[in-house]
Every structure is written in C-alpha cells, then in structure tokens.
Amino acid sequence: MEEFDAIVVGLGALGSAAACRLAARGSVLGLEQFELGHDRGASQDHSRIIRLSYHTPGYVRLAKRAYEAWAEIERDAGEPLIVRTGGLDLWPADAAIPMTDYTESLTAEQVPFERLDAAEVMRSWPQWSLDDDTLAIFQEDAGIAPAARCNEAHRRLATELGAVLRPNSPVTAIHASTGEVEVEAPDARFRTHRLILTADAWTNDLLSNLGVHLPLTTTQEQVTYFAAPHADDFATERFPIWIWMDEPSFYGFPAYGHPGPKVAQDCGGLPVTPSTRTFEPDPDNLARVTTFVNRHLPSALGPIIETKTCLYTLTPDRDFVIDVVPGHPEVLVALGAAHAFKFAALIGRALDDLATDGATDLDLSPFRIDRPILQLDDPPTSWMI
Ligand SMILES: Cc1cc2nc3c(=O)[nH]c(=O)nc-3n(C[C@H](O)[C@H](O)[C@H](O)COP(=O)(O)OP(=O)(O)OC[C@H]3O[C@@H](n4cnc5c(N)ncnc54)[C@H](O)[C@@H]3O)c2cc1C
C-alpha cells in the first residue's frame, strides 16, 4: 500500500490548487475519477469571473487575498493568468440583491469603485440598453480567471513539485482511523495522515464514508456564447465582465475563448445529481437568457456558438465549506458553493496550511462545517448574492 503525506480526492479547481500547494511541502497523491480537465464537474470552461466586489466585507477581504494567491501562481508558472477587464455590477430599480451590501462592503475594505447611473453606463459601454433608473458600480480590478488554463497551471506545478496525479481513479471507499486514513480506488489502496476532499457535486458520496451528510443542492447550470455581429464590440479591452443583481440574476463576459460574449443566469438550473445530469441545454433557461440579452445587450444577440452545461453545488446559505470533518481530524473538506473559482488558488493554500500546520491566517469561521444551517435536513436557502 503506497503511503503519501497527503491525498487529494477530486482534481477540479480546488483540488488542483490544493495538490499544487501541498506538493511543495510533502508527498502528494491526487485522485480524479475522470480524465484531468474533464467537463463533468464545475471547473471546466474558458472563463470564470474574478472580482473584489462582494456582499460582505469578509468576502471582499478574501477576494483581495485571492488576487495575491493567483499572482503567486502566475509567478511560479511563469505565465500571466488573470485578465483584468473591469467589472460592472448593475441594479435595476427594486433589485432583489441590495446594492448597499456591495457598496458598503467595498467601502469598509477601502476598495475603490465608481458609482454610475444608466446614462453614464451607456455612454461608456453603448452595448448596454438600460432603463433610466438602473444604477451600477464599476470596479477596475474585476476580470477573468481562465478556468481551464488556471487548472492546468496548478496541475503542472503540482507535478513539477513531485505530486502524483492519477486520472480515471475514482475513490470508492475511505477508511479513517486514529491518525491515518486508507483510501480505496478500483485497483489500489493508499494510506495517508492527511486526506483532502475537494469533490464538489460528489461531496456527500465521499462524506458518507465518514458518517457525515450536508444539505447540498446540485443544479445543472448553463452558459451561452453568442456570435455577436460585431464581436469587436465585446473584446476584453472594450467590454467588462458584468453581473445583473436582481432575481433572476444574470452575468456575462466579453469575448474570451470563443469569438463572442458569454451570458448565463446564476442559479437558473434545475436540481440534478451527478448521475442524472445531462449535457443538453435547458430551453427555458436559454429563453430567459436570450430575452435578457435581447432587452439589455441587443448587439450581443447572434447565432449561438455554444451552450455549455456545468454543475453548481450549493450550500443553503451559499457560503463555502472549508473545514475538518467532525470526528475525523485527518480529513479536510472544501466545497465552493458555486462561486469559488476566483478563490481556488487561495483555498488551495488554506487547505495546505490546515493540512500541514493545522491552522491558516485566513478567517474561515463563516465556512465551518458545523454551522447551524448545515445541521438542518431541509434548511431555507438564500442563493442570491
Ligand atoms: C456555470 C458556472 C459558472 C461559474 N461561474 C463562476 C464565476 O464566474 N466565478 C467563480 O468564482 N466561480 C464560478 N463558478 C463556481 C466555480 O466554478 C466552482 O465553485 C469551482 O469550480 C468548484 O471547483 P471544485 O474543484 O470544487 O469542483 P469540481 O471542478 O467539480 O471538482 C470536483 C472533482 O472531484 C472529482 N471527484 C468527485 N468524486 C470523486 C471520487 N470519488 N474519486 C475521485 N474524484 C472524484 C470530480 O470528478 C471533479 O473533477 C461557476 C460554476 C459554474 C458551474
């Protein structure tokens, strides 16, 4: 039985980042049930939003650290990753998501931003068609984390540091005893004294080995790339990432990875499990997105280049879970609640610190696994952030 200082289960964004950081300080095995870079989970696409604008000062502080963590990976990987485009957060009248949550959080953390009215937005970005009473903020540091490239950089660095990354190796059982954990895969067993679970939609499958269950909801989300007639209008230098802060909530990107802008609804997907999900776009979801684009970004509307499906796995309060599994001090679990890509490099480092030093300098108290709402079988949910 091979033994490693740390074993990471799941090599999506979070697991790849954790393996990379852990590999600098010990022997690491990464086990992935599918091929590396597969698109059955939550982390595979051209782009994910990275931003400082968040609904609490705590998340703004965390986002600042996330930029630092990505800068370390860019330095170590010898390649730029984060693409700054600026970010627009937009609030129509009577929006469901409070604007003050964002403006007060940014102000509390001394993050500069501009307040804009509809006319000012449309003057700077004529791609937008907004009602007069729409308000917005612009934050210049927002941009794109190129998802697939970021994951590859983390995995490449991990391998260069000696980590063993095994694709097509589903973990089928976990046997935890005092001080050590044995992990079973179809053709092998491994032992470690530090197990890191970064399995997103499959988290409860793995936690069931440890007698733990979380009230998680997995949904099948989708993003659509439009072949805008004048794609240049949506170039990264001319069009920022954006979020429509209402319910339904939409978000989008300039042209990146495809010759056209990307638009999606946040939490617009239907509940699924990893085994019941399909790769077929939901026509109702697509119709909502197309109606939004036709109304507010009419020049983006064009033939569909691609609609890509993806899994969200949501905690009821949409806060992460980053913690030791109760009763199993050898096992850590991290779950990103469908907004963690931007934090992947930082969460990877936090998992390394927790695994190796037993502590981290980040305030992870909001992400405790034993927080009250996670103890409820059928908790109320609040996913609009
Ligand atoms: C459509 C969409 C848009 C998003 N937009 C943003 C955004 O703009 N900004 C942002 O910050 N975040 C965004 N997110 C959220 C972000 O992408 C996720 O929070 C993040 O990618 C989660 O990474 P992960 O590594 O936890 O999950 P995953 O990438 O799903 O990785 C989990 C891995 O575990 C593996 N696994 C599971 N069980 C086992 C097992 N038994 N044995 C071995 N391997 C196993 C799976 O195969 C998988 O590869 C978005 C997500 C989606 C779906």
Short mmCIF file of N, CA, C and O in Angstrom, two decimals, residues 9 43 64 79 128 226 233 290 324 327 354:
data_model
loop_
_atom_site.label_atom_id
_atom_site.label_comp_id
_atom_site.label_asym_id
_atom_site.label_seq_id
_atom_site.Cartn_x
_atom_site.Cartn_y
_atom_site.Cartn_z
N VAL A 9 -8.66 14.18 -3.04
CA VAL A 9 -9.67 13.49 -3.86
C VAL A 9 -10.47 14.53 -4.64
O VAL A 9 -11.18 15.35 -4.06
N SER A 43 -15.62 23.07 -12.99
CA SER A 43 -14.45 23.93 -13.17
C SER A 43 -13.94 24.07 -14.59
O SER A 43 -12.90 24.70 -14.80
N LYS A 64 -9.41 39.94 -1.96
CA LYS A 64 -8.10 40.62 -2.07
C LYS A 64 -6.98 39.59 -1.96
O LYS A 64 -6.04 39.59 -2.75
N GLU A 79 3.58 32.37 -16.23
CA GLU A 79 2.62 32.83 -17.25
C GLU A 79 1.54 33.68 -16.59
O GLU A 79 1.08 33.38 -15.48
N TRP A 128 -24.84 48.41 -23.86
CA TRP A 128 -25.94 48.25 -22.90
C TRP A 128 -27.16 49.09 -23.28
O TRP A 128 -27.03 50.21 -23.78
N PHE A 226 -22.58 33.83 -27.63
CA PHE A 226 -23.32 34.37 -28.78
C PHE A 226 -22.34 34.92 -29.82
O PHE A 226 -21.39 35.64 -29.48
N ASP A 233 -16.90 44.65 -30.57
CA ASP A 233 -17.55 45.47 -29.53
C ASP A 233 -17.49 44.79 -28.16
O ASP A 233 -17.70 45.43 -27.13
N THR A 290 -31.78 34.61 -23.46
CA THR A 290 -31.94 35.29 -24.75
C THR A 290 -32.84 36.51 -24.62
O THR A 290 -32.56 37.58 -25.19
N VAL A 324 -12.29 20.88 8.87
CA VAL A 324 -12.01 19.50 9.23
C VAL A 324 -13.34 18.77 9.36
O VAL A 324 -14.31 19.34 9.84
N GLY A 327 -15.12 14.68 13.88
CA GLY A 327 -14.79 13.32 14.29
C GLY A 327 -13.65 12.71 13.51
O GLY A 327 -13.22 11.58 13.78
N LEU A 354 -3.85 24.25 6.55
CA LEU A 354 -4.62 23.46 7.53
C LEU A 354 -4.07 22.04 7.62
O LEU A 354 -3.93 21.48 8.71
#
